[in-house]
PDB file of C-alpha atoms in Angstrom:
ATOM      1  CA  UNK Z   5     171.237  -2.313  73.059  1.00 43.00           C
ATOM      2  CA  UNK Z   6     173.258  -4.213  75.621  1.00 46.00           C
ATOM      3  CA  UNK Z   7     173.541  -7.904  75.059  1.00 57.00           C
ATOM      4  CA  UNK Z   8     173.866  -9.177  78.616  1.00 77.00           C
ATOM      5  CA  UNK Z   9     170.462 -10.865  78.756  1.00 89.00           C
ATOM      6  CA  UNK Z  10     170.561 -14.562  79.573  1.00 96.00           C
ATOM      7  CA  UNK Z  11     168.615 -15.448  76.417  1.00 97.00           C
ATOM      8  CA  UNK Z  12     169.272 -12.768  73.845  1.00 97.00           C
ATOM      9  CA  UNK Z  13     168.105 -13.004  70.226  1.00 97.00           C
ATOM     10  CA  UNK Z  14     168.237  -9.543  68.720  1.00 97.00           C
ATOM     11  CA  UNK Z  15     166.432  -9.264  65.416  1.00 97.00           C
ATOM     12  CA  UNK Z  16     165.996  -6.410  62.979  1.00 97.00           C
ATOM     13  CA  UNK Z  17     162.449  -5.801  61.852  1.00 97.00           C
ATOM     14  CA  UNK Z  18     162.500  -5.617  58.061  1.00 96.00           C
ATOM     15  CA  UNK Z  19     160.286  -6.800  55.234  1.00 96.00           C
ATOM     16  CA  UNK Z  20     162.350  -9.923  54.577  1.00 97.00           C
ATOM     17  CA  UNK Z  21     161.337 -11.455  57.923  1.00 98.00           C
ATOM     18  CA  UNK Z  22     157.670 -10.430  57.990  1.00 98.00           C
ATOM     19  CA  UNK Z  23     154.984 -13.138  57.791  1.00 98.00           C
ATOM     20  CA  UNK Z  24     157.598 -15.865  58.315  1.00 98.00           C
ATOM     21  CA  UNK Z  25     157.661 -18.245  61.250  1.00 98.00           C
ATOM     22  CA  UNK Z  26     160.881 -18.522  63.244  1.00 98.00           C
ATOM     23  CA  UNK Z  27     161.874 -20.642  66.215  1.00 98.00           C
ATOM     24  CA  UNK Z  28     164.425 -19.828  68.875  1.00 98.00           C
ATOM     25  CA  UNK Z  29     165.665 -22.286  71.489  1.00 98.00           C
ATOM     26  CA  UNK Z  30     167.661 -21.684  74.636  1.00 98.00           C
ATOM     27  CA  UNK Z  31     170.867 -23.686  74.946  1.00 98.00           C
ATOM     28  CA  UNK Z  32     172.104 -25.386  78.114  1.00 98.00           C
ATOM     29  CA  UNK Z  33     174.006 -22.328  79.372  1.00 98.00           C
ATOM     30  CA  UNK Z  34     171.079 -19.994  78.706  1.00 98.00           C
ATOM     31  CA  UNK Z  35     168.695 -22.369  80.517  1.00 98.00           C
ATOM     32  CA  UNK Z  36     170.967 -22.400  83.580  1.00 98.00           C
ATOM     33  CA  UNK Z  37     171.295 -18.610  83.551  1.00 98.00           C
ATOM     34  CA  UNK Z  38     167.518 -18.159  83.224  1.00 98.00           C
ATOM     35  CA  UNK Z  39     166.860 -20.627  86.062  1.00 98.00           C
ATOM     36  CA  UNK Z  40     169.211 -18.584  88.236  1.00 97.00           C
ATOM     37  CA  UNK Z  41     167.549 -15.309  87.180  1.00 97.00           C
ATOM     38  CA  UNK Z  42     164.050 -16.609  87.974  1.00 97.00           C
ATOM     39  CA  UNK Z  43     165.207 -18.448  91.088  1.00 96.00           C
ATOM     40  CA  UNK Z  44     163.875 -21.850  90.030  1.00 97.00           C
ATOM     41  CA  UNK Z  45     165.594 -25.222  90.347  1.00 97.00           C
ATOM     42  CA  UNK Z  46     165.866 -25.981  86.632  1.00 97.00           C
ATOM     43  CA  UNK Z  47     164.509 -25.009  83.227  1.00 98.00           C
ATOM     44  CA  UNK Z  48     164.563 -28.165  81.115  1.00 98.00           C
ATOM     45  CA  UNK Z  49     163.881 -26.478  77.788  1.00 98.00           C
ATOM     46  CA  UNK Z  50     162.660 -23.207  76.319  1.00 98.00           C
ATOM     47  CA  UNK Z  51     161.376 -22.984  72.769  1.00 98.00           C
ATOM     48  CA  UNK Z  52     159.700 -19.993  71.270  1.00 98.00           C
ATOM     49  CA  UNK Z  53     158.039 -19.670  67.888  1.00 98.00           C
ATOM     50  CA  UNK Z  54     157.315 -16.232  66.558  1.00 98.00           C
ATOM     51  CA  UNK Z  55     155.986 -14.422  63.540  1.00 98.00           C
ATOM     52  CA  UNK Z  56     155.974 -10.673  62.928  1.00 98.00           C
ATOM     53  CA  UNK Z  57     153.229  -9.018  60.906  1.00 98.00           C
ATOM     54  CA  UNK Z  58     152.201  -5.416  60.169  1.00 97.00           C
ATOM     55  CA  UNK Z  59     149.764  -3.845  62.612  1.00 96.00           C
ATOM     56  CA  UNK Z  60     147.588  -2.390  59.898  1.00 95.00           C
ATOM     57  CA  UNK Z  61     145.849   0.303  61.978  1.00 93.00           C
ATOM     58  CA  UNK Z  62     149.095   1.958  63.192  1.00 93.00           C
ATOM     59  CA  UNK Z  63     151.528   2.867  60.433  1.00 93.00           C
ATOM     60  CA  UNK Z  64     155.021   1.536  61.177  1.00 95.00           C
ATOM     61  CA  UNK Z  65     153.898  -0.744  64.010  1.00 97.00           C
ATOM     62  CA  UNK Z  66     154.061  -4.539  64.007  1.00 98.00           C
ATOM     63  CA  UNK Z  67     152.540  -7.451  65.865  1.00 98.00           C
ATOM     64  CA  UNK Z  68     154.856 -10.044  67.372  1.00 98.00           C
ATOM     65  CA  UNK Z  69     152.921 -13.291  67.832  1.00 98.00           C
ATOM     66  CA  UNK Z  70     155.046 -15.295  70.226  1.00 98.00           C
ATOM     67  CA  UNK Z  71     154.539 -18.738  71.659  1.00 98.00           C
ATOM     68  CA  UNK Z  72     156.515 -19.947  74.650  1.00 98.00           C
ATOM     69  CA  UNK Z  73     156.979 -23.643  75.445  1.00 98.00           C
ATOM     70  CA  UNK Z  74     158.993 -24.690  78.449  1.00 98.00           C
ATOM     71  CA  UNK Z  75     159.330 -27.211  81.229  1.00 98.00           C
ATOM     72  CA  UNK Z  76     160.331 -25.730  84.553  1.00 98.00           C
ATOM     73  CA  UNK Z  77     161.219 -27.452  87.804  1.00 97.00           C
ATOM     74  CA  UNK Z  78     160.280 -24.797  90.346  1.00 95.00           C
ATOM     75  CA  UNK Z  79     161.864 -26.646  93.261  1.00 93.00           C
ATOM     76  CA  UNK Z  80     162.832 -30.044  94.615  1.00 91.00           C
ATOM     77  CA  UNK Z  81     161.481 -31.554  97.808  1.00 91.00           C
ATOM     78  CA  UNK Z  82     163.703 -34.522  98.574  1.00 91.00           C
ATOM     79  CA  UNK Z  83     163.549 -36.557  95.351  1.00 91.00           C
ATOM     80  CA  UNK Z  84     160.250 -35.024  94.223  1.00 94.00           C
ATOM     81  CA  UNK Z  85     160.288 -32.324  91.570  1.00 92.00           C
ATOM     82  CA  UNK Z  86     157.661 -29.617  91.400  1.00 92.00           C
ATOM     83  CA  UNK Z  87     157.331 -29.265  87.610  1.00 95.00           C
ATOM     84  CA  UNK Z  88     155.258 -26.990  85.447  1.00 96.00           C
ATOM     85  CA  UNK Z  89     154.754 -27.314  81.722  1.00 97.00           C
ATOM     86  CA  UNK Z  90     154.257 -24.042  79.898  1.00 98.00           C
ATOM     87  CA  UNK Z  91     152.659 -23.658  76.493  1.00 98.00           C
ATOM     88  CA  UNK Z  92     151.323 -20.176  75.991  1.00 97.00           C
ATOM     89  CA  UNK Z  93     150.878 -17.606  73.241  1.00 98.00           C
ATOM     90  CA  UNK Z  94     151.156 -13.830  73.372  1.00 97.00           C
ATOM     91  CA  UNK Z  95     150.619 -10.951  70.968  1.00 97.00           C
ATOM     92  CA  UNK Z  96     152.918  -8.000  71.544  1.00 98.00           C
ATOM     93  CA  UNK Z  97     152.798  -4.725  69.630  1.00 97.00           C
ATOM     94  CA  UNK Z  98     156.212  -3.568  68.414  1.00 98.00           C
ATOM     95  CA  UNK Z  99     156.643   0.153  67.770  1.00 97.00           C
ATOM     96  CA  UNK Z 100     158.804   3.128  68.567  1.00 95.00           C
ATOM     97  CA  UNK Z 101     158.304   5.538  71.460  1.00 94.00           C
ATOM     98  CA  UNK Z 102     156.571   8.285  69.499  1.00 94.00           C
ATOM     99  CA  UNK Z 103     154.087   5.785  68.006  1.00 94.00           C
ATOM    100  CA  UNK Z 104     153.430   4.476  71.505  1.00 94.00           C
ATOM    101  CA  UNK Z 105     152.726   7.998  72.786  1.00 93.00           C
ATOM    102  CA  UNK Z 106     150.602   9.011  69.790  1.00 94.00           C
ATOM    103  CA  UNK Z 107     148.427   5.881  69.909  1.00 94.00           C
ATOM    104  CA  UNK Z 108     148.081   5.505  73.646  1.00 91.00           C
ATOM    105  CA  UNK Z 109     144.294   4.911  73.700  1.00 92.00           C
ATOM    106  CA  UNK Z 110     144.511   2.311  70.965  1.00 90.00           C
ATOM    107  CA  UNK Z 111     147.321   0.472  72.755  1.00 94.00           C
ATOM    108  CA  UNK Z 112     146.240   0.518  76.387  1.00 91.00           C
ATOM    109  CA  UNK Z 113     144.865  -3.051  76.235  1.00 92.00           C
ATOM    110  CA  UNK Z 114     147.981  -4.457  74.566  1.00 94.00           C
ATOM    111  CA  UNK Z 115     151.427  -5.467  75.675  1.00 96.00           C
ATOM    112  CA  UNK Z 116     153.894  -3.286  73.840  1.00 96.00           C
ATOM    113  CA  UNK Z 117     157.619  -3.461  73.255  1.00 96.00           C
ATOM    114  CA  UNK Z 118     159.624  -0.493  71.962  1.00 95.00           C
ATOM    115  CA  UNK Z 119     162.129  -1.102  69.173  1.00 95.00           C
ATOM    116  CA  UNK Z 120     165.250   1.055  68.927  1.00 91.00           C
ATOM    117  CA  UNK Z 121     166.131   3.468  66.109  1.00 93.00           C
ATOM    118  CA  UNK Z 122     167.644   0.570  64.145  1.00 96.00           C
ATOM    119  CA  UNK Z 123     164.293  -1.250  64.379  1.00 96.00           C
ATOM    120  CA  UNK Z 124     165.853  -3.942  66.528  1.00 97.00           C
ATOM    121  CA  UNK Z 125     164.152  -5.876  69.282  1.00 97.00           C
ATOM    122  CA  UNK Z 126     165.367  -8.704  71.516  1.00 97.00           C
ATOM    123  CA  UNK Z 127     162.918 -11.551  70.914  1.00 98.00           C
ATOM    124  CA  UNK Z 128     164.830 -13.818  73.304  1.00 98.00           C
ATOM    125  CA  UNK Z 129     164.498 -11.363  76.178  1.00 97.00           C
ATOM    126  CA  UNK Z 130     160.787 -10.875  75.396  1.00 98.00           C
ATOM    127  CA  UNK Z 131     160.309 -14.668  75.460  1.00 98.00           C
ATOM    128  CA  UNK Z 132     162.202 -14.821  78.777  1.00 98.00           C
ATOM    129  CA  UNK Z 133     159.964 -12.140  80.292  1.00 97.00           C
ATOM    130  CA  UNK Z 134     156.824 -14.035  79.260  1.00 98.00           C
ATOM    131  CA  UNK Z 135     158.311 -17.281  80.570  1.00 98.00           C
ATOM    132  CA  UNK Z 136     158.784 -15.526  83.905  1.00 97.00           C
ATOM    133  CA  UNK Z 137     155.139 -14.409  83.878  1.00 96.00           C
ATOM    134  CA  UNK Z 138     154.024 -17.990  83.193  1.00 96.00           C
ATOM    135  CA  UNK Z 139     156.192 -19.403  85.982  1.00 95.00           C
ATOM    136  CA  UNK Z 140     154.856 -17.023  88.598  1.00 90.00           C
ATOM    137  CA  UNK Z 141     151.228 -16.697  87.530  1.00 84.00           C
TER     138      UNK Z 141
END
């Protein structure tokens, strides 16, 4: 898994982290890089809380409940900022490719993210993708 994402927080899914709430925050450099990536004037902050739980109806799959809080200045007109405040929550199913294929009908209404063979997933990149959706919705 390459680690060249602007806001990368790779975690390993294992029992010790399940059912626990975690928070990740983007630092100043990450905020600048994300603003450049999304072509906005400035991202003032990005916080994301998440918790991972078992998805009980698909063996080996998990649910990532992720909240994204951010303040984004989309652009400046003279001295006036065009700001948006984001506070949103998403549930993403985490599984491997074969589980995704074998449970297609069950999953078609969900957002899914594939973890690698080491059961790792980049929660920071997922948060960044959802931030992007919120900015441009």
